[in-house]
Amino acid sequence: NLQSLFLIALNLQISSNLYQESHEISTAISNVARGLFTLNHLNFDVIILGNVTSHIKEVIDNLQLVSDVHQISSFNVTCDVIYNRVAIIITETVEILNSLELLLCFNNYERVQGFAIDLRFLIYVEKPFNEFDLAITMPDSEFGDFCHFNYYLIKNGSEILLKTLEWWTASACYQPQMVVLNRYDSITSKWLKPIERIEKKFKNFHNCTLKTHSDIFQVRILN
């Protein structure tokens, strides 16, 4: 009957829209990974935290990348999952992502052996979330934290936004600010700006006064 045909058509349309959205996310992830990792000559993994939903599976299947994919239970996240990593992290909810903040994975400075690690994470969270839901820590010690190394792909209507956390901008000093780096238009399938090499963060402090401290580093004066 007509009602059954309508429901079938509606389900097909919903499935088509979900597939299109997954394909757009995959394209955006692949594009940004090139600018963030490949053009900086960084090898990277793809890490799925928690459940592999049908949407996440489609996103992974459509990625135009040659990388190892690791699926980690949200109950089995250890520091080794993200320590000394360059990775794409895909997860279902912001709560799972925030659980990483509870792990002081970057506080074990002895493993760093005195060298700066170029940590970079490209984050995609399936379920919509408010940016204020992200766990953010202050950059006032030598240890750093997970949130300071992240770039986020966030679906917003017909756009996919590439954002990152900055503390020093032309607008404010020493305040957490989510800055839009680029926009992907789902209608035109184009980025507002070409994806080029994405440099390290925190290189421009916009004349802000910097305050920090260290309990482990010392300055030695040689005669």
PDB file of C-alpha atoms in Angstrom:
ATOM      1  CA  ASN A   1       0.000   0.000   0.000  1.00  0.00           C
ATOM      2  CA  LEU A   2       0.959   3.670  -0.231  1.00  0.00           C
ATOM      3  CA  GLN A   3       1.945   3.891   3.440  1.00  0.00           C
ATOM      4  CA  SER A   4       4.421   1.012   3.082  1.00  0.00           C
ATOM      5  CA  LEU A   5       5.890   2.506  -0.096  1.00  0.00           C
ATOM      6  CA  PHE A   6       6.253   5.856   1.658  1.00  0.00           C
ATOM      7  CA  LEU A   7       8.074   4.258   4.616  1.00  0.00           C
ATOM      8  CA  ILE A   8      10.401   2.350   2.275  1.00  0.00           C
ATOM      9  CA  ALA A   9      11.166   5.528   0.342  1.00  0.00           C
ATOM     10  CA  LEU A  10      11.755   7.432   3.585  1.00  0.00           C
ATOM     11  CA  ASN A  11      14.136   4.765   4.912  1.00  0.00           C
ATOM     12  CA  LEU A  12      16.044   4.770   1.624  1.00  0.00           C
ATOM     13  CA  GLN A  13      16.335   8.554   1.764  1.00  0.00           C
ATOM     14  CA  ILE A  14      17.559   8.461   5.375  1.00  0.00           C
ATOM     15  CA  SER A  15      20.101   5.740   4.512  1.00  0.00           C
ATOM     16  CA  SER A  16      21.278   7.767   1.515  1.00  0.00           C
ATOM     17  CA  ASN A  17      21.679  10.908   3.640  1.00  0.00           C
ATOM     18  CA  LEU A  18      23.596   9.022   6.343  1.00  0.00           C
ATOM     19  CA  TYR A  19      25.912   7.502   3.737  1.00  0.00           C
ATOM     20  CA  GLN A  20      26.476  10.924   2.171  1.00  0.00           C
ATOM     21  CA  GLU A  21      27.305  12.403   5.577  1.00  0.00           C
ATOM     22  CA  SER A  22      29.738   9.566   6.343  1.00  0.00           C
ATOM     23  CA  HIS A  23      31.402  10.073   2.961  1.00  0.00           C
ATOM     24  CA  GLU A  24      31.754  13.824   3.609  1.00  0.00           C
ATOM     25  CA  ILE A  25      33.321  13.204   7.017  1.00  0.00           C
ATOM     26  CA  SER A  26      35.723  10.676   5.473  1.00  0.00           C
ATOM     27  CA  THR A  27      36.726  13.159   2.776  1.00  0.00           C
ATOM     28  CA  ALA A  28      37.269  15.926   5.334  1.00  0.00           C
ATOM     29  CA  ILE A  29      39.357  13.652   7.580  1.00  0.00           C
ATOM     30  CA  SER A  30      41.485  12.493   4.636  1.00  0.00           C
ATOM     31  CA  ASN A  31      42.071  16.078   3.458  1.00  0.00           C
ATOM     32  CA  VAL A  32      43.068  17.393   6.887  1.00  0.00           C
ATOM     33  CA  ALA A  33      45.277  14.361   7.586  1.00  0.00           C
ATOM     34  CA  ARG A  34      47.277  15.275   4.497  1.00  0.00           C
ATOM     35  CA  GLY A  35      47.914  18.825   5.739  1.00  0.00           C
ATOM     36  CA  LEU A  36      48.406  17.888   9.367  1.00  0.00           C
ATOM     37  CA  PHE A  37      50.449  14.706   8.997  1.00  0.00           C
ATOM     38  CA  THR A  38      51.543  13.726   5.487  1.00  0.00           C
ATOM     39  CA  LEU A  39      52.943  17.110   4.407  1.00  0.00           C
ATOM     40  CA  ASN A  40      54.837  17.234   7.716  1.00  0.00           C
ATOM     41  CA  HIS A  41      56.316  13.767   7.019  1.00  0.00           C
ATOM     42  CA  LEU A  42      54.596  12.259  10.077  1.00  0.00           C
ATOM     43  CA  ASN A  43      53.408   8.659  10.146  1.00  0.00           C
ATOM     44  CA  PHE A  44      50.041   8.303  11.873  1.00  0.00           C
ATOM     45  CA  ASP A  45      47.536   5.714  13.049  1.00  0.00           C
ATOM     46  CA  VAL A  46      43.749   5.693  13.100  1.00  0.00           C
ATOM     47  CA  ILE A  47      42.367   4.944  16.574  1.00  0.00           C
ATOM     48  CA  ILE A  48      38.719   4.113  17.254  1.00  0.00           C
ATOM     49  CA  LEU A  49      37.846   4.648  20.906  1.00  0.00           C
ATOM     50  CA  GLY A  50      34.839   2.688  22.122  1.00  0.00           C
ATOM     51  CA  ASN A  51      32.111   1.187  19.930  1.00  0.00           C
ATOM     52  CA  VAL A  52      32.344   0.847  16.170  1.00  0.00           C
ATOM     53  CA  THR A  53      28.927   2.188  15.174  1.00  0.00           C
ATOM     54  CA  SER A  54      27.559   1.808  11.643  1.00  0.00           C
ATOM     55  CA  HIS A  55      28.415   5.461  10.959  1.00  0.00           C
ATOM     56  CA  ILE A  56      31.978   5.105  12.255  1.00  0.00           C
ATOM     57  CA  LYS A  57      32.429   1.930  10.175  1.00  0.00           C
ATOM     58  CA  GLU A  58      31.351   3.787   7.028  1.00  0.00           C
ATOM     59  CA  VAL A  59      33.681   6.669   7.850  1.00  0.00           C
ATOM     60  CA  ILE A  60      36.611   4.285   8.303  1.00  0.00           C
ATOM     61  CA  ASP A  61      35.758   2.305   5.144  1.00  0.00           C
ATOM     62  CA  ASN A  62      35.738   5.496   3.055  1.00  0.00           C
ATOM     63  CA  LEU A  63      38.982   6.985   4.371  1.00  0.00           C
ATOM     64  CA  GLN A  64      41.463   7.623   1.580  1.00  0.00           C
ATOM     65  CA  LEU A  65      44.411   6.722   3.772  1.00  0.00           C
ATOM     66  CA  VAL A  66      46.981   3.988   4.170  1.00  0.00           C
ATOM     67  CA  SER A  67      47.246   3.706   7.951  1.00  0.00           C
ATOM     68  CA  ASP A  68      46.865   1.102  10.656  1.00  0.00           C
ATOM     69  CA  VAL A  69      43.444   1.126  12.342  1.00  0.00           C
ATOM     70  CA  HIS A  70      43.250   0.252  16.056  1.00  0.00           C
ATOM     71  CA  GLN A  71      40.001  -0.257  17.950  1.00  0.00           C
ATOM     72  CA  ILE A  72      40.299   0.331  21.688  1.00  0.00           C
ATOM     73  CA  SER A  73      37.566  -0.396  24.218  1.00  0.00           C
ATOM     74  CA  SER A  74      36.519   2.709  26.160  1.00  0.00           C
ATOM     75  CA  PHE A  75      37.151   0.641  29.303  1.00  0.00           C
ATOM     76  CA  ASN A  76      40.666  -0.236  28.228  1.00  0.00           C
ATOM     77  CA  VAL A  77      42.197   3.141  27.384  1.00  0.00           C
ATOM     78  CA  THR A  78      45.756   3.357  28.665  1.00  0.00           C
ATOM     79  CA  CYS A  79      48.451   5.967  28.307  1.00  0.00           C
ATOM     80  CA  ASP A  80      50.164   3.839  25.686  1.00  0.00           C
ATOM     81  CA  VAL A  81      47.162   4.371  23.409  1.00  0.00           C
ATOM     82  CA  ILE A  82      47.999   8.031  22.902  1.00  0.00           C
ATOM     83  CA  TYR A  83      51.457   8.575  24.384  1.00  0.00           C
ATOM     84  CA  ASN A  84      54.074   9.557  21.788  1.00  0.00           C
ATOM     85  CA  ARG A  85      51.426   9.375  19.075  1.00  0.00           C
ATOM     86  CA  VAL A  86      50.417  11.110  15.913  1.00  0.00           C
ATOM     87  CA  ALA A  87      46.914   9.863  15.230  1.00  0.00           C
ATOM     88  CA  ILE A  88      43.380  10.312  14.011  1.00  0.00           C
ATOM     89  CA  ILE A  89      41.020   9.548  16.903  1.00  0.00           C
ATOM     90  CA  ILE A  90      37.398   8.664  16.114  1.00  0.00           C
ATOM     91  CA  THR A  91      34.851   8.061  18.854  1.00  0.00           C
ATOM     92  CA  GLU A  92      31.119   8.045  19.462  1.00  0.00           C
ATOM     93  CA  THR A  93      30.721  10.531  22.330  1.00  0.00           C
ATOM     94  CA  VAL A  94      32.599  13.405  23.903  1.00  0.00           C
ATOM     95  CA  GLU A  95      32.416  11.587  27.269  1.00  0.00           C
ATOM     96  CA  ILE A  96      34.695   8.843  25.923  1.00  0.00           C
ATOM     97  CA  LEU A  97      37.092  11.465  24.613  1.00  0.00           C
ATOM     98  CA  ASN A  98      37.113  13.298  27.937  1.00  0.00           C
ATOM     99  CA  SER A  99      38.064  10.088  29.725  1.00  0.00           C
ATOM    100  CA  LEU A 100      41.529  10.535  28.236  1.00  0.00           C
ATOM    101  CA  GLU A 101      41.887  13.730  30.244  1.00  0.00           C
ATOM    102  CA  LEU A 102      41.763  11.701  33.446  1.00  0.00           C
ATOM    103  CA  LEU A 103      44.911   9.876  32.369  1.00  0.00           C
ATOM    104  CA  LEU A 104      47.978  11.970  33.101  1.00  0.00           C
ATOM    105  CA  CYS A 105      49.678  10.456  30.094  1.00  0.00           C
ATOM    106  CA  PHE A 106      52.055  13.333  29.476  1.00  0.00           C
ATOM    107  CA  ASN A 107      53.235  13.718  33.061  1.00  0.00           C
ATOM    108  CA  ASN A 108      55.797  10.940  32.834  1.00  0.00           C
ATOM    109  CA  TYR A 109      58.513  13.233  31.524  1.00  0.00           C
ATOM    110  CA  GLU A 110      61.251  10.616  32.072  1.00  0.00           C
ATOM    111  CA  ARG A 111      59.944   8.735  29.038  1.00  0.00           C
ATOM    112  CA  VAL A 112      60.342  11.850  26.911  1.00  0.00           C
ATOM    113  CA  GLN A 113      64.070  11.801  27.678  1.00  0.00           C
ATOM    114  CA  GLY A 114      64.406  15.541  27.364  1.00  0.00           C
ATOM    115  CA  PHE A 115      63.155  15.803  23.780  1.00  0.00           C
ATOM    116  CA  ALA A 116      59.999  17.548  22.590  1.00  0.00           C
ATOM    117  CA  ILE A 117      57.538  15.180  20.916  1.00  0.00           C
ATOM    118  CA  ASP A 118      55.476  16.476  18.010  1.00  0.00           C
ATOM    119  CA  LEU A 119      52.145  15.240  19.361  1.00  0.00           C
ATOM    120  CA  ARG A 120      49.185  15.798  17.040  1.00  0.00           C
ATOM    121  CA  PHE A 121      45.660  14.390  17.145  1.00  0.00           C
ATOM    122  CA  LEU A 122      42.847  14.878  14.654  1.00  0.00           C
ATOM    123  CA  ILE A 123      39.565  14.248  16.505  1.00  0.00           C
ATOM    124  CA  TYR A 124      36.133  13.337  15.140  1.00  0.00           C
ATOM    125  CA  VAL A 125      33.229  12.701  17.545  1.00  0.00           C
ATOM    126  CA  GLU A 126      30.140  11.111  15.974  1.00  0.00           C
ATOM    127  CA  LYS A 127      27.446  12.518  18.268  1.00  0.00           C
ATOM    128  CA  PRO A 128      27.021  16.325  18.349  1.00  0.00           C
ATOM    129  CA  PHE A 129      28.423  18.029  21.420  1.00  0.00           C
ATOM    130  CA  ASN A 130      28.867  21.495  22.838  1.00  0.00           C
ATOM    131  CA  GLU A 131      32.434  22.727  22.759  1.00  0.00           C
ATOM    132  CA  PHE A 132      32.085  23.662  26.428  1.00  0.00           C
ATOM    133  CA  ASP A 133      31.697  19.922  27.111  1.00  0.00           C
ATOM    134  CA  LEU A 134      35.348  19.340  26.212  1.00  0.00           C
ATOM    135  CA  ALA A 135      37.684  18.798  29.150  1.00  0.00           C
ATOM    136  CA  ILE A 136      40.252  21.599  28.962  1.00  0.00           C
ATOM    137  CA  THR A 137      43.224  22.025  31.272  1.00  0.00           C
ATOM    138  CA  MET A 138      45.349  25.108  31.826  1.00  0.00           C
ATOM    139  CA  PRO A 139      48.718  25.352  30.044  1.00  0.00           C
ATOM    140  CA  ASP A 140      50.595  26.463  33.151  1.00  0.00           C
ATOM    141  CA  SER A 141      53.118  23.683  33.688  1.00  0.00           C
ATOM    142  CA  GLU A 142      55.809  21.852  31.772  1.00  0.00           C
ATOM    143  CA  PHE A 143      53.672  18.768  31.274  1.00  0.00           C
ATOM    144  CA  GLY A 144      51.018  19.894  28.829  1.00  0.00           C
ATOM    145  CA  ASP A 145      47.890  17.799  28.317  1.00  0.00           C
ATOM    146  CA  PHE A 146      45.915  15.944  25.671  1.00  0.00           C
ATOM    147  CA  CYS A 147      43.608  18.848  24.757  1.00  0.00           C
ATOM    148  CA  HIS A 148      46.481  21.137  23.753  1.00  0.00           C
ATOM    149  CA  PHE A 149      47.510  18.933  20.833  1.00  0.00           C
ATOM    150  CA  ASN A 150      44.072  18.378  19.283  1.00  0.00           C
ATOM    151  CA  TYR A 151      42.395  19.449  16.078  1.00  0.00           C
ATOM    152  CA  TYR A 152      38.641  18.853  15.856  1.00  0.00           C
ATOM    153  CA  LEU A 153      36.370  18.171  12.890  1.00  0.00           C
ATOM    154  CA  ILE A 154      32.879  19.283  13.916  1.00  0.00           C
ATOM    155  CA  LYS A 155      29.730  18.852  11.808  1.00  0.00           C
ATOM    156  CA  ASN A 156      27.656  22.053  11.821  1.00  0.00           C
ATOM    157  CA  GLY A 157      24.651  21.959   9.477  1.00  0.00           C
ATOM    158  CA  SER A 158      25.914  21.858   5.903  1.00  0.00           C
ATOM    159  CA  GLU A 159      29.459  22.640   7.040  1.00  0.00           C
ATOM    160  CA  ILE A 160      32.270  20.677   8.634  1.00  0.00           C
ATOM    161  CA  LEU A 161      34.460  22.944  10.761  1.00  0.00           C
ATOM    162  CA  LEU A 162      38.139  22.367  11.458  1.00  0.00           C
ATOM    163  CA  LYS A 163      38.848  23.848  14.897  1.00  0.00           C
ATOM    164  CA  THR A 164      41.622  23.850  17.437  1.00  0.00           C
ATOM    165  CA  LEU A 165      42.197  25.166  20.951  1.00  0.00           C
ATOM    166  CA  GLU A 166      44.315  28.295  21.243  1.00  0.00           C
ATOM    167  CA  TRP A 167      45.269  30.195  24.386  1.00  0.00           C
ATOM    168  CA  TRP A 168      46.839  33.306  22.868  1.00  0.00           C
ATOM    169  CA  THR A 169      45.123  35.144  20.010  1.00  0.00           C
ATOM    170  CA  ALA A 170      44.687  38.704  18.783  1.00  0.00           C
ATOM    171  CA  SER A 171      41.399  38.724  20.724  1.00  0.00           C
ATOM    172  CA  ALA A 172      42.487  37.481  24.146  1.00  0.00           C
ATOM    173  CA  CYS A 173      45.498  36.300  26.141  1.00  0.00           C
ATOM    174  CA  TYR A 174      45.620  33.179  28.312  1.00  0.00           C
ATOM    175  CA  GLN A 175      42.013  32.190  27.664  1.00  0.00           C
ATOM    176  CA  PRO A 176      40.842  28.927  26.050  1.00  0.00           C
ATOM    177  CA  GLN A 177      39.504  29.781  22.604  1.00  0.00           C
ATOM    178  CA  MET A 178      38.233  27.378  19.932  1.00  0.00           C
ATOM    179  CA  VAL A 179      39.493  28.871  16.688  1.00  0.00           C
ATOM    180  CA  VAL A 180      38.059  27.967  13.270  1.00  0.00           C
ATOM    181  CA  LEU A 181      40.933  27.100  10.914  1.00  0.00           C
ATOM    182  CA  ASN A 182      38.881  26.079   7.883  1.00  0.00           C
ATOM    183  CA  ARG A 183      35.381  25.157   6.677  1.00  0.00           C
ATOM    184  CA  TYR A 184      34.258  22.315   4.426  1.00  0.00           C
ATOM    185  CA  ASP A 185      31.029  23.053   2.520  1.00  0.00           C
ATOM    186  CA  SER A 186      29.033  19.834   2.098  1.00  0.00           C
ATOM    187  CA  ILE A 187      26.983  21.367  -0.723  1.00  0.00           C
ATOM    188  CA  THR A 188      29.938  22.340  -2.918  1.00  0.00           C
ATOM    189  CA  SER A 189      32.286  19.636  -1.522  1.00  0.00           C
ATOM    190  CA  LYS A 190      35.006  22.263  -1.169  1.00  0.00           C
ATOM    191  CA  TRP A 191      37.093  23.793   1.595  1.00  0.00           C
ATOM    192  CA  LEU A 192      36.933  27.559   2.117  1.00  0.00           C
ATOM    193  CA  LYS A 193      40.738  27.602   1.914  1.00  0.00           C
ATOM    194  CA  PRO A 194      42.967  24.966   0.273  1.00  0.00           C
ATOM    195  CA  ILE A 195      44.312  22.438   2.771  1.00  0.00           C
ATOM    196  CA  GLU A 196      48.036  23.085   2.947  1.00  0.00           C
ATOM    197  CA  ARG A 197      50.729  22.133   5.412  1.00  0.00           C
ATOM    198  CA  ILE A 198      49.489  22.743   8.977  1.00  0.00           C
ATOM    199  CA  GLU A 199      52.338  23.933  11.169  1.00  0.00           C
ATOM    200  CA  LYS A 200      52.884  23.313  14.871  1.00  0.00           C
ATOM    201  CA  LYS A 201      50.587  25.118  17.270  1.00  0.00           C
ATOM    202  CA  PHE A 202      51.539  27.850  19.745  1.00  0.00           C
ATOM    203  CA  LYS A 203      54.133  29.570  17.565  1.00  0.00           C
ATOM    204  CA  ASN A 204      52.454  32.993  17.564  1.00  0.00           C
ATOM    205  CA  PHE A 205      51.678  34.384  21.023  1.00  0.00           C
ATOM    206  CA  HIS A 206      50.302  37.718  19.728  1.00  0.00           C
ATOM    207  CA  ASN A 207      52.462  39.762  22.126  1.00  0.00           C
ATOM    208  CA  CYS A 208      50.806  38.183  25.153  1.00  0.00           C
ATOM    209  CA  THR A 209      52.763  37.982  28.398  1.00  0.00           C
ATOM    210  CA  LEU A 210      53.688  34.356  28.986  1.00  0.00           C
ATOM    211  CA  LYS A 211      53.589  32.839  32.460  1.00  0.00           C
ATOM    212  CA  THR A 212      54.782  29.346  33.282  1.00  0.00           C
ATOM    213  CA  HIS A 213      56.837  27.413  35.797  1.00  0.00           C
ATOM    214  CA  SER A 214      58.883  24.260  35.979  1.00  0.00           C
ATOM    215  CA  ASP A 215      59.784  21.953  38.826  1.00  0.00           C
ATOM    216  CA  ILE A 216      62.033  19.718  36.757  1.00  0.00           C
ATOM    217  CA  PHE A 217      64.017  21.897  34.334  1.00  0.00           C
ATOM    218  CA  GLN A 218      67.027  23.914  35.454  1.00  0.00           C
ATOM    219  CA  VAL A 219      69.250  26.465  33.753  1.00  0.00           C
ATOM    220  CA  ARG A 220      72.958  25.750  34.037  1.00  0.00           C
ATOM    221  CA  ILE A 221      75.490  28.555  33.552  1.00  0.00           C
ATOM    222  CA  LEU A 222      78.780  27.287  32.160  1.00  0.00           C
ATOM    223  CA  ASN A 223      81.983  29.151  33.000  1.00  0.00           C
TER     224      ASN A 223
END
